[in-house]
mmCIF file of N, CA and C in Angstrom:
data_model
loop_
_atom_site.group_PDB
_atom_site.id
_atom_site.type_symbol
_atom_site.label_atom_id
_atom_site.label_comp_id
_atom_site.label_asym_id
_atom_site.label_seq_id
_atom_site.Cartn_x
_atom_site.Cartn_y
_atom_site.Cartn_z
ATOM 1 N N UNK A 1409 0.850 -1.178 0.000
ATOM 2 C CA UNK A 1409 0.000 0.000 0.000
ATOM 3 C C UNK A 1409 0.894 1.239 0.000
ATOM 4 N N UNK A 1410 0.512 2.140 -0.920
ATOM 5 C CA UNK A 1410 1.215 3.670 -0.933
ATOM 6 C C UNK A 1410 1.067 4.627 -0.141
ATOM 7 N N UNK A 1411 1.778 5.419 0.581
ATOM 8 C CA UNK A 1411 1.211 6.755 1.413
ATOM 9 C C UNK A 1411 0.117 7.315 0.733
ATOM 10 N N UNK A 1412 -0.423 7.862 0.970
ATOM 11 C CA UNK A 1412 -0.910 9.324 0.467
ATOM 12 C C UNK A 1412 0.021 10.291 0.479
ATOM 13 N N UNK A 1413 -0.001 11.399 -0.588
ATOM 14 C CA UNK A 1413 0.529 11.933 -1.043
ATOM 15 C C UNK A 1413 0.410 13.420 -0.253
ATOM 16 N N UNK A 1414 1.490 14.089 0.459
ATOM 17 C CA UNK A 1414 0.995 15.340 1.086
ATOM 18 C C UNK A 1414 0.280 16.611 -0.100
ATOM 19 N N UNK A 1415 -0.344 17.212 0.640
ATOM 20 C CA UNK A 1415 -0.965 18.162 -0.146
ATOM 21 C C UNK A 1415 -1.247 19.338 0.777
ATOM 22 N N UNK A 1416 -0.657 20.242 -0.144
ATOM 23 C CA UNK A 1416 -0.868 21.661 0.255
ATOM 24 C C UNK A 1416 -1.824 22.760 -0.120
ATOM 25 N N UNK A 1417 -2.417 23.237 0.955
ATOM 26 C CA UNK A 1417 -3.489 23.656 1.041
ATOM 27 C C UNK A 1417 -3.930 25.201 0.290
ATOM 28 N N UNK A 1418 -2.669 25.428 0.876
ATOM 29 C CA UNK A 1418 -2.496 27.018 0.038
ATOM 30 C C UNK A 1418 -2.511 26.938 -1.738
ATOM 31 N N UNK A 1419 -1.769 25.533 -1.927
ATOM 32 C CA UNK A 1419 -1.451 25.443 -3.506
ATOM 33 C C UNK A 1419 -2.653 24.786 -3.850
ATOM 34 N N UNK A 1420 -3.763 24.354 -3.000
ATOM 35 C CA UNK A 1420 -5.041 23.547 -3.635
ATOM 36 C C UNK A 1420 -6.153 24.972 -3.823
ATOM 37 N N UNK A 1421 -5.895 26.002 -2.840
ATOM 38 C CA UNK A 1421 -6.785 26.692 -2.668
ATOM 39 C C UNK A 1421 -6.615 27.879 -4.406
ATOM 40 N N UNK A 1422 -5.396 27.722 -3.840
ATOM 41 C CA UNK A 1422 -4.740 28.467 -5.995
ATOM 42 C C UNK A 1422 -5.407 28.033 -7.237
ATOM 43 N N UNK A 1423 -5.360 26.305 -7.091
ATOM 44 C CA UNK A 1423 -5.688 25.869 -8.451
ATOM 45 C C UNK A 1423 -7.080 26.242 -8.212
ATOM 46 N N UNK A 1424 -8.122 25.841 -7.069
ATOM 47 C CA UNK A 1424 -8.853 26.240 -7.077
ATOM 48 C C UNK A 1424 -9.522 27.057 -8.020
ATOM 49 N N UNK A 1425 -9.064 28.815 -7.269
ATOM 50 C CA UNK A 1425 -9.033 30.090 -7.677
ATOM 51 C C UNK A 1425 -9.134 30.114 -9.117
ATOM 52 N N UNK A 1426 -8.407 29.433 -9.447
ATOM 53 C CA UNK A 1426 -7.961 29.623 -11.040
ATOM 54 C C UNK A 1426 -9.355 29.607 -11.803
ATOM 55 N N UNK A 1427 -10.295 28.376 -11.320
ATOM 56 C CA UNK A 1427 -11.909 28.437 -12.362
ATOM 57 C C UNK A 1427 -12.535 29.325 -12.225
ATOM 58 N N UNK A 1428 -12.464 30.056 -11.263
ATOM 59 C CA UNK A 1428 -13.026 30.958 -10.680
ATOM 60 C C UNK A 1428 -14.825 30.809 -11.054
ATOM 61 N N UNK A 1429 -15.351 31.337 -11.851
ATOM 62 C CA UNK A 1429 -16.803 30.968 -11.611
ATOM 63 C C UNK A 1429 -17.227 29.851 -12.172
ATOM 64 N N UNK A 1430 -16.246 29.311 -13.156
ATOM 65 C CA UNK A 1430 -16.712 27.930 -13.513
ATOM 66 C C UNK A 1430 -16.441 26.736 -13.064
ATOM 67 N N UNK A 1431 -17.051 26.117 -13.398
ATOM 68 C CA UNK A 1431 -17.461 24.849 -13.101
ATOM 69 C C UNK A 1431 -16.135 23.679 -13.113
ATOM 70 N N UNK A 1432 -15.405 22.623 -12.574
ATOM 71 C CA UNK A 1432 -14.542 22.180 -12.666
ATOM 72 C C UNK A 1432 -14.686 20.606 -11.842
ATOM 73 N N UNK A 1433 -13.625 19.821 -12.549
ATOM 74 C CA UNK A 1433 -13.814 18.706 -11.934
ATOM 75 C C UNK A 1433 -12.712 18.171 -11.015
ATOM 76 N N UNK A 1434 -12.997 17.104 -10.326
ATOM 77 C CA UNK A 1434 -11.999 16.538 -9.067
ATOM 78 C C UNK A 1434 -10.796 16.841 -10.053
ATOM 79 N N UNK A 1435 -10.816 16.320 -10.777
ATOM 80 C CA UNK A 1435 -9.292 15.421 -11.704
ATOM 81 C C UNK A 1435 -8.895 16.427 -12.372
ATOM 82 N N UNK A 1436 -9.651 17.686 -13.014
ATOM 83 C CA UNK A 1436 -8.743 19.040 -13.575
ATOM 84 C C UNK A 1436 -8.503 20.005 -12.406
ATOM 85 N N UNK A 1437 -8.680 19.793 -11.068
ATOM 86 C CA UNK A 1437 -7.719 20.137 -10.214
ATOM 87 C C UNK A 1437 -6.583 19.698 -9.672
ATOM 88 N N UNK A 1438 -6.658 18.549 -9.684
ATOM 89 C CA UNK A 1438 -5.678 17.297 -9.305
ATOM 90 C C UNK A 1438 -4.857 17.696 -10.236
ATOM 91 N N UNK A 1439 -4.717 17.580 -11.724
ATOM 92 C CA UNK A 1439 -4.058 18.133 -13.778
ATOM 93 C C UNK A 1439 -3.400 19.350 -12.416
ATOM 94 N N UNK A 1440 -4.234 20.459 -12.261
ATOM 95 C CA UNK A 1440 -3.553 21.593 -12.304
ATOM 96 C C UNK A 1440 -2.870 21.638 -11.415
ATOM 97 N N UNK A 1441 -2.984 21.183 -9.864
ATOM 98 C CA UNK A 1441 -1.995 21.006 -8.741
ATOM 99 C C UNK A 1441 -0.482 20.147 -9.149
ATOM 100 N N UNK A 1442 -0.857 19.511 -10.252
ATOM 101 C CA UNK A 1442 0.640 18.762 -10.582
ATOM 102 C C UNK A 1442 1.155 19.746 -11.420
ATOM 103 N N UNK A 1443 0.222 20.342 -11.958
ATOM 104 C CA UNK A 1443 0.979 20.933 -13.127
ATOM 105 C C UNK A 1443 1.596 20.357 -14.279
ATOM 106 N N UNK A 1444 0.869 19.149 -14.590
ATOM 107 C CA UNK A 1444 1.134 18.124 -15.856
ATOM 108 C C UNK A 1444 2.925 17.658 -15.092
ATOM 109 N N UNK A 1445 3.273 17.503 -14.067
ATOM 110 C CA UNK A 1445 4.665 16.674 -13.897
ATOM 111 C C UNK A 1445 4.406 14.951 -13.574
ATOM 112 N N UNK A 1446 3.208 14.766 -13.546
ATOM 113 C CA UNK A 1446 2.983 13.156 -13.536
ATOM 114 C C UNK A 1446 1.507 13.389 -13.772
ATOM 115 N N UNK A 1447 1.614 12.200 -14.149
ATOM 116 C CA UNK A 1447 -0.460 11.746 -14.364
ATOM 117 C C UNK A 1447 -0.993 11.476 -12.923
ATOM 118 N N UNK A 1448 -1.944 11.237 -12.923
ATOM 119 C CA UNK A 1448 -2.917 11.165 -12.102
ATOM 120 C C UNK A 1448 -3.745 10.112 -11.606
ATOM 121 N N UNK A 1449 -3.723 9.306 -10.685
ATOM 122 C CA UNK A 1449 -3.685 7.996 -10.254
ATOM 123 C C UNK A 1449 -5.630 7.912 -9.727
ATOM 124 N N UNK A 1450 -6.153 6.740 -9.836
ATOM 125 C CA UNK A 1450 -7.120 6.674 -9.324
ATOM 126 C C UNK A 1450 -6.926 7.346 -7.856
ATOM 127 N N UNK A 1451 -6.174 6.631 -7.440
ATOM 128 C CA UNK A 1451 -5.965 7.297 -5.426
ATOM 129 C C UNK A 1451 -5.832 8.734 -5.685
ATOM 130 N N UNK A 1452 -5.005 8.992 -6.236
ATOM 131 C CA UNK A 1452 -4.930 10.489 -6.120
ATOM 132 C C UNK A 1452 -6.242 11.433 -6.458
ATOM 133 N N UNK A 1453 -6.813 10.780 -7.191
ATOM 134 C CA UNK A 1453 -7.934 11.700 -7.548
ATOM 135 C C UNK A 1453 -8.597 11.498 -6.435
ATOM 136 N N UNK A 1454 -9.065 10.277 -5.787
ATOM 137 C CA UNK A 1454 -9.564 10.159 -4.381
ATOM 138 C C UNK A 1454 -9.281 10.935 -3.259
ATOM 139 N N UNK A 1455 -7.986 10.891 -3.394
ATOM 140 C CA UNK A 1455 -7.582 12.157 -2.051
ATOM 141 C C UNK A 1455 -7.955 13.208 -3.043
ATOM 142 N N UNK A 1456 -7.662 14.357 -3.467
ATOM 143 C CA UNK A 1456 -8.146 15.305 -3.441
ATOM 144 C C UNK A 1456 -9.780 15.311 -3.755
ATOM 145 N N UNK A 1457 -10.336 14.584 -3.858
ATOM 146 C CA UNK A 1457 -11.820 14.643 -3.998
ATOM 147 C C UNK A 1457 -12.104 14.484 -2.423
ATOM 148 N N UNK A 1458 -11.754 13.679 -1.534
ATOM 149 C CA UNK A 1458 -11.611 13.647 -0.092
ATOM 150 C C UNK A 1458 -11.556 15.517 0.493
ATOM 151 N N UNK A 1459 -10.119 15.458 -0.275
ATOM 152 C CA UNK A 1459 -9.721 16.840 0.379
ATOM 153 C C UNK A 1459 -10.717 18.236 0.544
ATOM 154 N N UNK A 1460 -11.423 18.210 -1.158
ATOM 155 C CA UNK A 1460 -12.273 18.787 -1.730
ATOM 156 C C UNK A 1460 -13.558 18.984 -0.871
ATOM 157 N N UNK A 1461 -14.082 18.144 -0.899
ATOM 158 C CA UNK A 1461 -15.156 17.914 0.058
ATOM 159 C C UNK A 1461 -15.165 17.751 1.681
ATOM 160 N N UNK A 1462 -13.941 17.716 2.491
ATOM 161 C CA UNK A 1462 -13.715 18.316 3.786
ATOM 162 C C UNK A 1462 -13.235 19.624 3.802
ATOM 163 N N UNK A 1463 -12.970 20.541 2.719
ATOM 164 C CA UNK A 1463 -12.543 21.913 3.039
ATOM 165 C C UNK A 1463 -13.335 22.603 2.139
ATOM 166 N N UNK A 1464 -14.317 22.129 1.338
ATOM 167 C CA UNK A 1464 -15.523 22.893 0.186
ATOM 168 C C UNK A 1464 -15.531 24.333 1.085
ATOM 169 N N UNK A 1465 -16.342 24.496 1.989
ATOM 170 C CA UNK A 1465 -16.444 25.524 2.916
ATOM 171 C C UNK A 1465 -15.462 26.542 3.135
ATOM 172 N N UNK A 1466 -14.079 26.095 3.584
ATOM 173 C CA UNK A 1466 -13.000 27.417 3.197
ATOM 174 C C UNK A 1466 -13.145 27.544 2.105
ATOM 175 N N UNK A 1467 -12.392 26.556 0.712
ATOM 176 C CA UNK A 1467 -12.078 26.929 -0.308
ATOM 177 C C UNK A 1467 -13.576 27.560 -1.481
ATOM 178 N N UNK A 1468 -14.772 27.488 -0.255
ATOM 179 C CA UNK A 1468 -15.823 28.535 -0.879
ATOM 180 C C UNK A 1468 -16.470 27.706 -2.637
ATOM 181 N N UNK A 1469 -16.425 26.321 -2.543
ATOM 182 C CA UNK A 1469 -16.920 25.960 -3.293
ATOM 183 C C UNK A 1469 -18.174 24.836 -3.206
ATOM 184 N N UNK A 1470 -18.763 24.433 -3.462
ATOM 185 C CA UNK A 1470 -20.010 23.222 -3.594
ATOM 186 C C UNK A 1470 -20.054 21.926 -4.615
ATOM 187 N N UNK A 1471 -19.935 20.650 -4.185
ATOM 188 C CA UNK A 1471 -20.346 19.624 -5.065
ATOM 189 C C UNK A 1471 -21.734 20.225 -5.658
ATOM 190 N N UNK A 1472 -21.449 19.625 -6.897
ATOM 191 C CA UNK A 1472 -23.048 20.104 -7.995
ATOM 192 C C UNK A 1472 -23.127 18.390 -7.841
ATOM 193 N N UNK A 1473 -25.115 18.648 -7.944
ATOM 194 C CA UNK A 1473 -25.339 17.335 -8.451
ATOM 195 C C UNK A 1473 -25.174 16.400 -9.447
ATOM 196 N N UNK A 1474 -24.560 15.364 -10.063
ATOM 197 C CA UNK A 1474 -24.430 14.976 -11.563
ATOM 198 C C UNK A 1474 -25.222 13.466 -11.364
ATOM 199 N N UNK A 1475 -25.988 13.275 -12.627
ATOM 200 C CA UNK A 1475 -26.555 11.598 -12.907
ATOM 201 C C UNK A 1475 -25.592 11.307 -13.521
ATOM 202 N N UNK A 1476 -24.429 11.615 -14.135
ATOM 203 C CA UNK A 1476 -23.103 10.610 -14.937
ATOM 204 C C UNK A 1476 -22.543 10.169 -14.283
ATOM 205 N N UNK A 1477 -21.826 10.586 -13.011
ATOM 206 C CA UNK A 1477 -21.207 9.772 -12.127
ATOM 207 C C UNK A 1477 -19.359 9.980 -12.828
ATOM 208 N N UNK A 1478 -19.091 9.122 -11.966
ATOM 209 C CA UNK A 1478 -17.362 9.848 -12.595
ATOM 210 C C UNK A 1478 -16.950 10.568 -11.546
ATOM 211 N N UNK A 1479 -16.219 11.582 -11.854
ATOM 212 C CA UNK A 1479 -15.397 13.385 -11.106
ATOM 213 C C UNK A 1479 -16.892 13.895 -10.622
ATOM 214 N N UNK A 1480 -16.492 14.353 -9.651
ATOM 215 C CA UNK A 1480 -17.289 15.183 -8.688
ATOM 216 C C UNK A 1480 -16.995 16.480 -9.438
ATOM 217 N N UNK A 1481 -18.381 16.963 -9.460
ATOM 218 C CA UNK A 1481 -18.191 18.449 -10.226
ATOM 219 C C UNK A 1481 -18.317 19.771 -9.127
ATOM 220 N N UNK A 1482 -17.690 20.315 -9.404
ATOM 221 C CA UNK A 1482 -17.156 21.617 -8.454
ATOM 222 C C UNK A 1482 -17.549 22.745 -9.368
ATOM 223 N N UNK A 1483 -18.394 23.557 -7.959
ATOM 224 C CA UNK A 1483 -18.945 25.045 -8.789
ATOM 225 C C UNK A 1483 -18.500 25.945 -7.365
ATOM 226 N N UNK A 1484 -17.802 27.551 -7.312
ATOM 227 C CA UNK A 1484 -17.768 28.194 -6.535
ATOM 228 C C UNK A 1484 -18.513 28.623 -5.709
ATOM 229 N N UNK A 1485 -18.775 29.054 -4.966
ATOM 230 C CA UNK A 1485 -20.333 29.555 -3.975
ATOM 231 C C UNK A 1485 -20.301 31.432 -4.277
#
């Protein structure tokens, strides 16, 4: 089994920022926190979808509802 991967909060709250009113998913935040230097692992998308959804509230954003299923879709508040 692999660690989890540390993650920084200040640099999640950035990529964040970046959609600013649009709409975005687990995994094109996960893309932008790497900054394309490795791909993106099922787990990893898990932790930050984890992450996502225990700090929605600071980082001032909301799961949207979706029937496709997949990436959790992220809209700003």
């Amino acid at each position: 089994m692999t660690t989890p991967m540390s993650i920084n909060l200040d640099k999640l709250r950035n990529a964040v920022q970046k959609f600013g009113a649009m709409s975005f998913t687990t995994s094109q935040i996960a893309a932008d926190y790497h900054q394309g230097e490795s791909s993106i692992t099922d787990q990893d998308a898990l932790q930050f979808d984890s992450l996502l959804h225990r700090h929605a509230a600071l980082l001032g954003i909301a799961a949207q509802p979706s029937s496709a299923g997949g990436d959790t879709v992220w809209q700003a508040l």
